[in-house]
Coordinates of C-alpha atoms and ligand atoms in Angstrom, one line a residue:
Chain A
M1 CA -2.8 -5.6 -12.3
E2 CA -5.0 -8.4 -12.7
K3 CA -3.1 -10.0 -15.2
P4 CA -1.3 -12.9 -14.0
V5 CA 2.3 -12.2 -14.7
T6 CA 2.7 -15.4 -16.8
R7 CA 0.0 -13.7 -19.2
D8 CA 1.7 -10.5 -19.7
P9 CA 3.9 -9.9 -22.9
G10 CA 6.0 -7.2 -20.8
F11 CA 7.2 -9.5 -18.5
Y12 CA 8.6 -11.9 -21.0
V13 CA 10.0 -9.0 -23.1
M14 CA 11.6 -7.8 -20.0
V15 CA 13.3 -11.2 -18.9
A16 CA 14.4 -11.7 -22.6
I17 CA 15.7 -8.4 -22.7
G18 CA 17.9 -9.2 -19.4
L19 CA 19.0 -12.5 -20.5
A20 CA 20.1 -11.3 -23.9
V21 CA 22.2 -8.6 -22.0
M22 CA 23.4 -11.1 -19.9
F23 CA 24.9 -13.5 -22.4
I24 CA 25.4 -11.0 -25.3
A25 CA 27.3 -8.1 -23.5
P26 CA 30.2 -10.0 -22.4
V27 CA 31.1 -11.1 -25.9
M28 CA 30.4 -7.8 -27.7
L29 CA 31.7 -5.4 -25.0
D30 CA 35.4 -4.7 -23.8
L31 CA 36.5 -5.6 -20.0
F32 CA 36.5 -2.0 -19.2
T33 CA 32.7 -1.2 -20.5
I34 CA 31.6 -4.8 -19.0
M35 CA 32.7 -3.6 -15.9
Q36 CA 31.1 0.0 -16.2
I37 CA 27.6 -1.9 -16.5
T38 CA 28.3 -4.1 -13.9
Q39 CA 27.9 -1.0 -11.5
Y40 CA 24.5 -0.1 -12.9
V41 CA 23.6 -3.7 -12.4
V42 CA 24.5 -3.6 -8.6
L43 CA 22.8 -0.2 -8.4
S44 CA 19.9 -1.3 -10.5
V45 CA 19.0 -4.3 -7.8
F46 CA 19.3 -1.6 -4.9
A47 CA 16.8 0.9 -7.0
L48 CA 14.6 -2.3 -7.1
S49 CA 14.8 -2.5 -3.2
L50 CA 13.4 0.9 -3.1
G51 CA 11.0 0.9 -5.9
Y52 CA 9.4 -2.5 -4.3
I53 CA 8.8 -0.9 -1.1
W54 CA 7.7 2.6 -2.0
G55 CA 5.7 1.8 -5.3
F56 CA 3.9 -1.4 -4.2
G57 CA 4.0 -1.1 -0.6
G58 CA 3.4 2.7 -0.1
I59 CA 6.5 3.0 2.2
L60 CA 9.0 5.7 1.6
S61 CA 12.1 5.2 3.1
F62 CA 14.6 7.9 3.3
G63 CA 17.4 5.9 4.1
Q64 CA 17.3 2.7 2.0
A65 CA 21.2 3.0 2.3
A66 CA 21.2 1.8 5.8
F67 CA 20.5 -1.8 4.4
F68 CA 22.8 -1.3 1.3
G69 CA 25.3 -0.8 3.7
L70 CA 24.4 -3.3 6.2
G71 CA 24.5 -5.9 3.4
A72 CA 27.7 -4.6 2.1
Y73 CA 29.6 -5.2 5.3
T74 CA 27.9 -8.1 6.6
F75 CA 29.4 -9.3 3.3
A76 CA 32.8 -7.6 3.9
V77 CA 33.0 -9.1 7.5
A78 CA 31.9 -12.5 6.8
S79 CA 33.9 -13.3 3.6
I80 CA 36.9 -12.2 5.3
N81 CA 36.4 -14.2 8.1
M82 CA 35.1 -17.0 6.4
G83 CA 37.5 -16.7 3.1
S84 CA 34.1 -18.1 1.2
T85 CA 31.5 -15.9 -0.1
T86 CA 28.4 -17.8 -0.4
I87 CA 27.3 -18.0 3.0
P88 CA 27.9 -14.1 3.5
M89 CA 26.1 -13.4 0.4
V90 CA 23.0 -15.2 1.9
L91 CA 23.9 -13.3 5.3
A92 CA 23.9 -10.3 3.5
F93 CA 20.1 -10.7 2.8
I94 CA 19.3 -12.5 6.0
I95 CA 20.7 -9.5 8.6
P96 CA 19.3 -6.6 6.5
T97 CA 15.9 -8.7 6.4
I98 CA 16.0 -9.0 10.1
F99 CA 17.0 -5.7 11.1
G100 CA 14.3 -4.3 8.6
A101 CA 11.9 -6.4 9.9
A102 CA 13.1 -5.1 13.6
L103 CA 12.8 -1.8 12.6
G104 CA 9.8 -2.1 10.6
Y105 CA 7.9 -3.6 13.8
F106 CA 9.1 -0.3 15.5
M107 CA 7.8 2.0 13.2
F108 CA 4.3 0.5 11.8
Y109 CA 3.3 -1.1 15.2
G110 CA 4.2 2.2 16.9
R111 CA 2.1 3.8 14.4
L112 CA 4.5 6.5 13.0
S113 CA 2.7 8.7 10.5
D114 CA 4.2 8.9 7.2
V115 CA 6.2 12.0 7.8
Y116 CA 8.1 10.5 11.2
L117 CA 8.7 7.3 9.0
G118 CA 10.9 9.7 6.9
V119 CA 12.4 11.0 9.7
V120 CA 13.0 7.3 11.3
T121 CA 14.7 5.5 8.3
L122 CA 16.9 8.7 7.7
V123 CA 18.1 9.0 11.1
V124 CA 18.8 5.2 11.4
A125 CA 21.0 5.6 8.2
L126 CA 22.7 8.7 9.4
I127 CA 23.4 6.8 13.0
F128 CA 25.0 3.8 11.4
W129 CA 27.0 6.3 8.9
K130 CA 28.4 7.8 12.2
L131 CA 28.9 4.5 13.9
I132 CA 30.9 3.1 11.4
N133 CA 32.8 6.2 11.0
H134 CA 34.1 5.8 14.2
T135 CA 35.4 2.5 14.1
A136 CA 39.0 3.4 12.3
G137 CA 40.8 2.3 15.1
P138 CA 42.6 -1.4 14.9
E139 CA 39.9 -2.4 18.4
Y140 CA 37.2 -2.2 16.1
A141 CA 37.3 -5.6 14.7
I142 CA 35.0 -8.7 14.0
G143 CA 37.2 -11.5 14.0
E144 CA 39.8 -10.9 11.0
A145 CA 38.1 -8.0 9.5
R146 CA 38.6 -4.6 11.0
L147 CA 35.8 -2.1 10.1
G148 CA 38.1 0.3 9.6
G149 CA 36.0 3.3 10.1
F150 CA 36.1 6.1 7.2
N151 CA 38.8 4.4 5.4
G152 CA 36.7 1.4 4.9
I153 CA 37.2 -2.1 4.6
P154 CA 39.8 -3.3 1.5
S155 CA 40.4 -6.6 0.3
I156 CA 37.0 -7.8 0.3
P157 CA 37.3 -11.3 -1.8
T158 CA 35.9 -12.1 -5.3
L159 CA 32.6 -13.7 -5.3
H160 CA 33.5 -17.4 -6.1
I161 CA 31.7 -20.4 -7.4
P162 CA 29.9 -21.8 -4.4
G163 CA 31.9 -24.8 -2.7
D164 CA 35.3 -23.8 -4.4
P165 CA 36.7 -20.5 -3.0
G166 CA 39.7 -20.6 -5.2
A167 CA 37.3 -20.4 -8.1
W168 CA 37.1 -16.9 -8.7
L169 CA 34.9 -15.2 -11.0
D170 CA 36.5 -12.8 -13.5
P171 CA 34.9 -9.7 -14.4
G172 CA 32.6 -10.9 -17.5
Q173 CA 31.6 -13.9 -14.9
M174 CA 31.0 -11.4 -12.2
F175 CA 28.8 -9.5 -14.4
Q176 CA 26.6 -12.5 -16.0
V177 CA 26.0 -13.9 -12.1
F178 CA 25.0 -10.2 -11.2
M179 CA 22.4 -9.9 -14.3
G180 CA 21.3 -13.2 -13.1
F181 CA 20.6 -12.0 -9.3
L182 CA 19.4 -8.6 -11.1
I183 CA 16.6 -10.8 -13.3
V184 CA 15.9 -13.3 -10.1
V185 CA 15.0 -10.1 -8.1
Y186 CA 12.8 -8.8 -10.4
V187 CA 11.0 -11.6 -11.5
A188 CA 10.5 -12.4 -7.9
L189 CA 9.0 -9.3 -7.1
R190 CA 6.9 -9.4 -10.3
F191 CA 5.3 -12.7 -8.9
L192 CA 5.4 -11.2 -5.4
I193 CA 3.7 -8.1 -6.3
A194 CA 1.2 -10.5 -8.6
S195 CA 0.5 -12.8 -5.5
D196 CA -2.7 -11.8 -3.1
F197 CA 0.2 -10.7 -0.6
G198 CA 1.2 -8.3 -3.2
R199 CA -2.2 -6.9 -4.0
V200 CA -3.2 -6.4 -0.1
S201 CA 0.2 -4.0 -0.1
V202 CA -1.1 -2.0 -3.0
G203 CA -4.3 -2.1 -1.6
I204 CA -2.9 -0.5 1.8
R205 CA -0.7 2.0 -0.5
E206 CA -4.2 2.8 -2.3
N207 CA -6.1 3.5 0.9
E208 CA -4.9 2.2 4.4
T209 CA -7.9 2.8 6.1
R210 CA -9.9 0.6 3.7
A211 CA -7.5 -2.1 3.4
S212 CA -7.9 -2.5 7.5
L213 CA -11.7 -2.2 7.1
L214 CA -11.5 -5.0 5.1
G215 CA -10.0 -6.9 8.0
Y216 CA -6.1 -6.8 6.7
D217 CA -3.8 -5.9 9.4
V218 CA -1.8 -3.3 7.8
R219 CA 1.1 -3.3 10.4
K220 CA 1.9 -6.5 9.6
Q221 CA 1.9 -6.1 5.8
K222 CA 4.0 -3.3 5.9
V223 CA 6.7 -4.7 8.2
I224 CA 6.7 -7.7 5.8
V225 CA 7.4 -5.6 2.7
F226 CA 9.9 -3.3 4.6
A227 CA 12.1 -6.5 5.3
I228 CA 11.8 -7.5 2.0
G229 CA 13.1 -4.5 0.5
G230 CA 16.1 -4.3 3.6
G231 CA 17.0 -7.9 2.3
I232 CA 17.3 -6.8 -1.5
A233 CA 18.8 -3.6 -0.9
G234 CA 21.4 -5.8 1.2
V235 CA 22.2 -8.1 -1.4
A236 CA 22.8 -4.9 -3.4
G237 CA 25.3 -3.6 -1.1
A238 CA 27.2 -7.3 -0.9
M239 CA 27.3 -7.3 -4.5
W240 CA 28.6 -3.8 -4.5
A241 CA 31.2 -4.8 -1.8
T242 CA 32.5 -7.9 -3.7
Y243 CA 32.4 -5.8 -7.0
Q244 CA 34.6 -3.0 -5.3
A245 CA 36.5 -5.5 -3.4
F246 CA 36.3 -2.5 -1.1
I247 CA 33.5 -0.8 1.4
D248 CA 33.3 2.6 2.8
P249 CA 30.7 4.8 5.2
N250 CA 30.0 6.3 1.5
S251 CA 27.6 3.3 0.8
V252 CA 25.4 4.2 4.0
S253 CA 25.6 7.8 3.2
M254 CA 22.6 10.1 2.8
E255 CA 24.0 10.5 -1.1
M256 CA 23.5 6.8 -1.3
S257 CA 19.8 7.1 0.0
A258 CA 19.0 9.9 -2.1
K259 CA 20.1 8.7 -4.9
A260 CA 17.8 5.7 -4.4
L261 CA 15.0 8.0 -4.0
V262 CA 15.7 10.1 -7.2
W263 CA 16.2 6.9 -9.2
V264 CA 12.7 5.7 -8.5
M265 CA 10.9 9.0 -8.9
A266 CA 12.5 9.5 -12.1
G267 CA 12.2 6.3 -13.5
G268 CA 8.5 5.9 -12.1
V269 CA 6.8 4.7 -8.9
G270 CA 4.4 2.3 -9.5
T271 CA 6.6 0.0 -11.5
L272 CA 9.6 -2.0 -11.4
V273 CA 11.1 -1.2 -14.8
G274 CA 11.3 2.5 -13.8
P275 CA 13.8 2.2 -11.3
I276 CA 16.2 0.2 -13.1
I277 CA 15.8 2.6 -16.0
G278 CA 16.1 5.8 -13.6
C279 CA 19.4 4.2 -12.1
I280 CA 21.2 3.7 -15.3
L281 CA 20.1 6.8 -17.2
L282 CA 20.9 8.9 -13.9
Q283 CA 24.3 6.8 -13.2
W284 CA 25.3 7.3 -16.7
L285 CA 24.7 11.0 -16.5
T286 CA 26.7 11.3 -13.3
L287 CA 29.2 9.7 -14.8
Q288 CA 29.1 11.9 -17.9
L289 CA 29.0 15.0 -16.0
G290 CA 31.9 13.6 -13.6
T291 CA 34.1 13.9 -16.8
V292 CA 33.1 17.7 -16.8
D293 CA 34.9 18.9 -13.9
V294 CA 33.4 22.7 -13.9
V295 CA 29.9 21.6 -12.4
N296 CA 29.1 20.0 -9.6
S297 CA 27.4 16.8 -10.7
I298 CA 25.5 16.7 -7.5
A299 CA 23.8 19.9 -8.5
V300 CA 23.4 19.0 -11.7
L301 CA 21.5 15.9 -10.9
G302 CA 19.4 17.8 -8.6
A303 CA 18.6 20.0 -11.2
I304 CA 17.8 17.3 -13.6
M305 CA 15.5 15.5 -11.0
M306 CA 13.6 18.9 -10.5
V307 CA 13.2 19.3 -14.2
L308 CA 12.1 15.7 -14.5
V309 CA 9.4 15.9 -11.4
L310 CA 8.1 19.2 -13.1
A311 CA 8.1 17.6 -16.8
L312 CA 7.3 13.9 -16.0
P313 CA 5.5 13.7 -12.7
K314 CA 4.7 10.4 -13.0
G315 CA 8.1 9.2 -13.9
I316 CA 9.9 8.2 -17.3
V317 CA 8.3 4.7 -17.9
P318 CA 4.5 5.5 -16.8
T319 CA 4.9 8.6 -19.2
T320 CA 6.3 6.6 -21.9
Q321 CA 3.6 3.9 -21.6
S322 CA 0.4 6.3 -21.8
L323 CA 2.0 8.2 -24.8
L324 CA 2.5 4.6 -26.3
L325 CA -1.3 3.5 -25.3
G326 CA -2.6 7.3 -26.3
G327 CA -0.8 6.9 -29.7
Y328 CA -1.9 3.2 -30.0
I329 CA -5.6 4.5 -29.5
L330 CA -5.0 7.3 -31.9
W331 CA -4.0 5.0 -34.4
K332 CA -7.1 2.7 -33.8
R333 CA -9.2 5.2 -34.4
N334 CA -7.5 6.5 -37.6
H335 CA -8.1 2.8 -38.7
G336 CA -12.0 2.8 -38.0
S337 CA -11.9 0.4 -35.5
A338 CA -13.2 0.7 -31.8
M339 CA -11.1 2.1 -29.0
P340 CA -9.7 -0.7 -26.7
G341 CA -12.4 0.6 -23.9
K342 CA -11.8 2.2 -20.5
A343 CA -10.1 -1.0 -18.9
V344 CA -7.6 -0.4 -16.7
K345 CA -3.8 -0.7 -18.4
E346 CA -1.1 -2.2 -16.6
Chain B
M1 CA -27.6 -9.6 26.2
S2 CA -26.6 -12.1 23.8
E3 CA -30.0 -11.5 21.6
H4 CA -28.4 -8.2 21.1
I5 CA -25.6 -8.4 18.3
L6 CA -24.3 -4.9 19.1
S7 CA -24.7 -2.7 22.3
T8 CA -22.9 0.2 23.5
C9 CA -23.0 1.1 27.2
G10 CA -22.0 4.8 28.1
L11 CA -20.0 5.4 24.9
T12 CA -18.5 8.8 24.7
M13 CA -15.9 10.0 22.3
R14 CA -14.5 13.6 23.2
F15 CA -12.3 15.7 20.7
G16 CA -10.6 18.3 23.4
G17 CA -13.4 20.3 24.7
V18 CA -16.0 18.9 21.9
T19 CA -18.2 15.9 22.9
A20 CA -19.0 14.3 19.7
V21 CA -20.6 11.1 21.2
D22 CA -22.1 11.4 24.5
N23 CA -23.1 8.7 26.4
V24 CA -24.8 6.7 24.2
D25 CA -26.1 3.2 25.1
F26 CA -27.3 1.7 22.1
N27 CA -28.7 -1.7 21.5
L28 CA -29.2 -3.8 18.0
R29 CA -31.0 -7.0 17.8
D30 CA -29.5 -9.5 15.6
G31 CA -31.0 -9.2 12.2
E32 CA -32.4 -5.8 13.1
L33 CA -32.5 -2.9 10.0
R34 CA -32.0 0.4 12.1
C35 CA -32.0 4.0 10.8
L36 CA -30.1 6.5 12.3
L37 CA -30.9 10.1 11.7
G38 CA -29.7 13.3 13.2
P39 CA -28.5 16.8 12.1
N40 CA -24.9 17.8 10.6
G41 CA -22.4 17.2 13.4
A42 CA -24.6 15.3 15.7
G43 CA -22.1 12.4 15.9
K44 CA -23.3 9.7 13.9
S45 CA -19.9 9.3 11.9
T46 CA -17.9 9.6 14.9
F47 CA -19.9 6.9 17.0
F48 CA -19.2 4.7 13.2
K49 CA -15.7 5.1 14.2
C50 CA -15.8 4.4 17.8
L51 CA -17.7 1.0 16.9
T52 CA -15.3 0.2 14.3
G53 CA -12.1 0.9 16.0
Q54 CA -10.8 3.7 14.0
L55 CA -11.2 5.9 17.1
T56 CA -10.7 4.9 20.6
P57 CA -14.0 6.1 22.9
T58 CA -13.1 8.3 25.4
E59 CA -15.5 6.3 27.7
G60 CA -17.9 3.5 27.4
K61 CA -18.0 0.1 26.2
V62 CA -18.7 -1.7 23.0
T63 CA -20.1 -5.2 23.1
F64 CA -20.2 -7.3 19.7
S65 CA -21.6 -10.5 19.7
G66 CA -21.3 -10.5 23.1
Q67 CA -17.4 -9.6 23.0
D68 CA -16.1 -6.4 24.4
I69 CA -14.5 -4.8 21.5
T70 CA -14.0 -1.4 23.2
G71 CA -10.4 -0.1 22.2
A72 CA -9.7 -3.3 19.9
L73 CA -7.8 -2.8 16.3
T74 CA -10.3 -2.2 13.3
H75 CA -8.8 -5.3 11.5
D76 CA -9.6 -7.4 14.4
I77 CA -13.0 -5.9 14.8
V78 CA -13.9 -6.5 11.4
K79 CA -12.8 -10.1 11.3
K80 CA -15.3 -10.7 14.0
G81 CA -17.9 -9.7 11.4
V82 CA -18.4 -6.1 11.0
G83 CA -18.6 -4.3 7.8
I84 CA -18.6 -0.4 7.0
K85 CA -19.2 1.9 4.1
T86 CA -18.1 5.2 5.3
Q87 CA -19.1 8.6 4.8
V88 CA -16.5 9.7 2.6
P89 CA -15.9 6.6 0.3
N90 CA -12.7 4.7 1.4
V91 CA -12.0 2.4 -2.0
F92 CA -8.8 1.7 -3.6
D93 CA -8.4 4.3 -6.1
G94 CA -6.1 3.2 -8.5
I95 CA -7.1 -0.6 -9.0
T96 CA -10.5 -2.0 -10.8
A97 CA -13.8 -2.1 -9.2
Y98 CA -13.3 -6.1 -9.6
E99 CA -9.6 -6.5 -7.5
N100 CA -11.5 -3.7 -5.0
V101 CA -14.3 -6.2 -4.0
R102 CA -12.2 -9.0 -4.3
L103 CA -9.6 -8.0 -2.1
S104 CA -12.8 -7.7 0.1
A105 CA -14.0 -11.5 -0.2
R106 CA -10.3 -12.9 -0.5
R107 CA -9.8 -12.7 3.1
K108 CA -11.9 -15.2 4.1
H109 CA -12.2 -17.4 1.2
L110 CA -9.7 -19.4 -1.1
K111 CA -9.4 -17.9 -4.6
P112 CA -12.3 -19.6 -6.7
M113 CA -14.6 -19.0 -4.0
A114 CA -13.0 -15.4 -3.6
K115 CA -13.6 -15.3 -7.6
E116 CA -17.3 -16.5 -7.6
L117 CA -18.3 -14.4 -4.3
T118 CA -16.6 -11.2 -6.4
M119 CA -18.9 -12.0 -9.4
K120 CA -21.8 -12.3 -7.4
T121 CA -21.9 -9.5 -5.3
L122 CA -20.5 -7.3 -8.5
E123 CA -23.9 -8.6 -10.1
R124 CA -25.8 -7.8 -7.0
C125 CA -25.1 -4.1 -6.8
G126 CA -25.5 -4.0 -10.3
I127 CA -21.9 -3.1 -11.5
T128 CA -21.0 -5.8 -13.4
H129 CA -20.3 -3.6 -16.1
L130 CA -17.9 -1.3 -14.0
A131 CA -15.6 -4.4 -12.9
K132 CA -12.8 -3.5 -15.2
R133 CA -12.7 0.0 -14.9
E134 CA -10.3 1.9 -12.4
V135 CA -12.6 2.9 -9.1
G136 CA -10.7 6.4 -9.1
L137 CA -12.5 7.4 -12.4
L138 CA -16.1 6.5 -11.3
S139 CA -18.9 8.8 -10.5
H140 CA -19.8 9.2 -6.8
G141 CA -22.5 6.8 -6.6
Q142 CA -20.6 4.0 -8.5
R143 CA -17.8 4.6 -6.0
Q144 CA -20.4 4.3 -3.2
L145 CA -22.0 1.3 -5.0
V146 CA -18.2 -0.2 -5.2
E147 CA -17.6 0.3 -1.7
L148 CA -21.1 -1.2 -0.9
A149 CA -19.9 -4.3 -2.7
M150 CA -16.7 -4.4 -0.8
V151 CA -18.5 -4.4 2.4
L152 CA -21.1 -7.1 1.4
A153 CA -18.1 -9.2 0.0
G154 CA -17.0 -9.4 3.4
E155 CA -20.1 -11.3 4.7
P156 CA -20.3 -9.2 7.8
K157 CA -22.8 -10.3 10.3
L158 CA -23.1 -6.4 11.3
I159 CA -23.0 -4.1 8.3
L160 CA -22.8 0.0 9.1
L161 CA -23.8 2.6 6.2
D162 CA -22.8 6.1 6.7
E163 CA -24.7 8.0 4.0
P164 CA -24.6 5.3 1.1
A165 CA -27.4 7.3 -1.2
A166 CA -25.2 9.9 -0.9
G167 CA -24.5 11.2 -5.0
M168 CA -26.8 8.6 -6.3
T169 CA -29.3 8.6 -9.1
G170 CA -32.8 7.8 -8.5
D171 CA -32.1 4.2 -10.2
E172 CA -29.0 3.5 -8.1
R173 CA -30.8 4.9 -5.2
D174 CA -33.7 2.2 -5.6
R175 CA -31.2 -0.8 -6.0
L176 CA -29.6 0.5 -2.8
A177 CA -32.9 0.3 -0.7
Q178 CA -33.4 -3.1 -2.4
L179 CA -29.9 -3.9 -1.3
V180 CA -30.4 -2.7 2.3
L181 CA -33.5 -4.9 2.6
E182 CA -32.0 -7.7 1.2
S183 CA -28.7 -7.5 3.5
A184 CA -31.1 -7.1 6.3
R185 CA -32.4 -10.8 5.8
S186 CA -28.8 -12.1 6.6
A187 CA -27.2 -9.4 8.8
A188 CA -27.8 -6.6 11.0
V189 CA -27.7 -2.9 9.4
V190 CA -27.5 0.4 10.7
V191 CA -27.9 3.0 8.3
V192 CA -27.3 6.8 8.6
E193 CA -28.9 8.6 5.9
H194 CA -30.1 12.4 5.3
D195 CA -32.1 11.4 2.1
M196 CA -35.9 11.1 3.7
A197 CA -37.1 9.5 0.3
F198 CA -34.7 6.8 0.8
I199 CA -34.9 6.6 4.5
R200 CA -39.0 6.1 3.9
Q201 CA -38.0 3.0 1.5
I202 CA -36.1 1.4 4.2
A203 CA -37.0 2.6 7.8
K204 CA -38.9 0.8 10.4
F205 CA -37.4 1.8 13.9
V206 CA -35.2 5.0 14.1
T207 CA -32.7 6.3 16.4
V208 CA -32.2 9.9 16.2
F209 CA -29.0 11.6 17.5
N210 CA -28.4 14.9 18.7
R211 CA -25.6 16.6 19.5
G212 CA -23.7 13.5 20.5
A213 CA -26.8 12.0 22.4
I214 CA -29.8 9.5 21.5
F215 CA -32.4 12.1 21.4
R216 CA -35.2 9.6 20.2
E217 CA -35.7 6.2 19.4
A218 CA -39.2 4.9 18.1
M219 CA -40.9 3.7 14.8
I220 CA -40.6 5.9 11.4
D221 CA -43.8 7.3 11.5
D222 CA -43.7 8.4 15.3
I223 CA -40.5 9.9 14.4
M224 CA -42.2 11.8 11.5
Q225 CA -44.8 13.2 13.5
D226 CA -42.7 13.9 16.2
R227 CA -42.4 17.7 16.8
E228 CA -39.2 18.1 18.7
V229 CA -37.5 15.9 16.1
Q230 CA -38.8 18.2 13.3
E231 CA -37.4 21.1 15.2
I232 CA -33.9 19.8 15.6
Y233 CA -33.6 17.9 11.9
L234 CA -36.7 17.0 10.3
G235 CA -38.3 20.2 9.9
K236 CA -37.1 21.4 6.3
Q237 CA -37.2 18.1 4.9
A238 CA -40.5 16.7 6.1
N239 CA -41.9 19.7 5.0
A240 CA -40.5 19.7 2.0
A241 CA -41.5 15.9 1.3
Ligands
LIG1 N1 -11.2 13.9 14.6 C1 -11.9 15.2 15.1 N2 -11.5 16.0 15.8 C2 -12.2 16.8 16.2 N3 -13.8 17.4 16.1 C3 -14.4 16.5 15.3 C4 -13.5 15.2 14.9 N4 -14.0 14.4 14.1 C5 -15.7 15.3 14.4 N5 -15.6 16.0 15.0 C6 -16.6 16.8 15.5 O1 -17.3 16.2 16.3 C7 -19.0 16.3 16.1 C8 -19.7 15.1 15.1 O2 -18.9 15.1 14.0 P1 -19.5 13.8 12.6 O3 -18.6 13.7 11.9 O4 -19.4 12.3 13.9 O5 -21.2 14.4 12.8 P2 -22.1 13.6 11.8 O6 -23.4 13.2 12.7 O7 -21.5 12.3 11.2 O8 -22.5 14.6 10.7 P3 -22.6 14.5 9.1 O9 -24.6 14.3 9.1 O10 -22.3 15.8 8.8 O11 -22.2 13.9 8.7 C9 -18.8 17.4 15.0 O12 -18.8 18.9 15.9 C10 -17.4 17.5 14.5 O13 -16.9 18.6 13.9
LIG2 MG1 -21.3 11.9 9.2

């Protein structure tokens, strides 16, 4: 963790993989597959939002979908009214960030314990879901955008080139732009986590009492982390809205919040790659299971989750890392050179 | 008034029916080294928690550097210049000793200065060789030293140490005694300890707690001779030592 990001080979590998996928996939794959993996990209951004606040701020939110949905609805309403998507995309970051700051202020300055924090985030998402479900009537409209209740909002504009609302992105371009978003979010988070702000957050995750005994304001720090996570989830929601051209209350549902938790837990709390891998793997699995009609995919997902937690309690990525490190040590030993020592691994 | 860096007036902390700290008037001069003794459950740790805002006292007043800090938030009290090593080590387990100490130094200092201070403090505490080790994997004594280094790197005006020698080897303990004496040249220090060998190395003026209240305040030699103190607390250790 002390190595600067710029000196971590893993960081460059990840970015290179991201860029490679971004540029090669549209050339290699057919349209249908591209549209499929665009989903994974969007949800990966969502997974990162929770992976960040949980893994690097010690904040376990059971209602991360509230921000995802808020971003989605913000984008939908703003883009339908404005006829453009650029500013709505920015709003889909800003409004959930502000909402996250406000909710975080209430929770952290109110000194809620972790359990209540989980409950409050869950309840907020539920309330949000309820509220939106009740907006089916025509009287629930913001400008030209009817909220549509459980029917959702259709005809959400497709992303276009900034400043030129006529220049819609085709699915290949949309995929590339979203990959760009994912890479930017990943890189930004890596730098944020490696900054002194990020290290204090990690300290708080490790031991809140000590952090405050060193003179750091734990509450303030957590509000900021929570708000940033909210903003990222909001952007993911907006990406989801424009990708589907449609949004409904499912985006705020418990299932959505739970999925994010499962991805992060499966991939590995305390890494950024983990949530992405967890998301892609489990979404892919869900999709495969969905084609088999005999079983309820949610139930199977739950079972997989339980197996993962029992077999790989630290998650896929950290377990792989330690296996690789263990293998490396063995290999070194067999080749007669010294062990890499007990230095802390990344 | 102003010669006292720390004073408490009628400080009381109750937990339901238990009075853990009972009407304590405690005064510490700037630059003083004080030992705080007392049997288990005498209220020493609770007293420290009241001083550092980890607990809000039920009654009474705490004054630090002439400012009323009663009920203030922990981080605000720490920023005024209080550093504490808690009885149960509070360290960042998942990260390296270096980063633990650096996070302490970094609060007041810019990056390069914080780095320098971190290296210097690790050196002072004799744990430079542990710098890259994950703190959660260290022995209890080593963790104590890391926590002490974190406290010192914050450059506090008042240092509170709650059983710092626990779990230390003889060598570590001797170094700790040196460190405490050295630190007392630039800060006021209060040490809670049960280890009498250690106390003898550092103690001058001593406060004895019993059942939450101040039982005796005197020089260490007088305390060691004091029958009543022996009865409540020192009895066994004094005979054994
Ligand atoms: N959070 C709490 N709730 C209830 N009672 C408490 C709490 N903290 C401490 N006490 C009680 O207050 C009394 C003083 O405890 P404290 O830990 O301050 O003693 P101590 O002098 O530090 O003892 P030791 O030498 O064993 O560390 C004890 O009777 C303890 O049980
Ligand atoms: Mg104690």
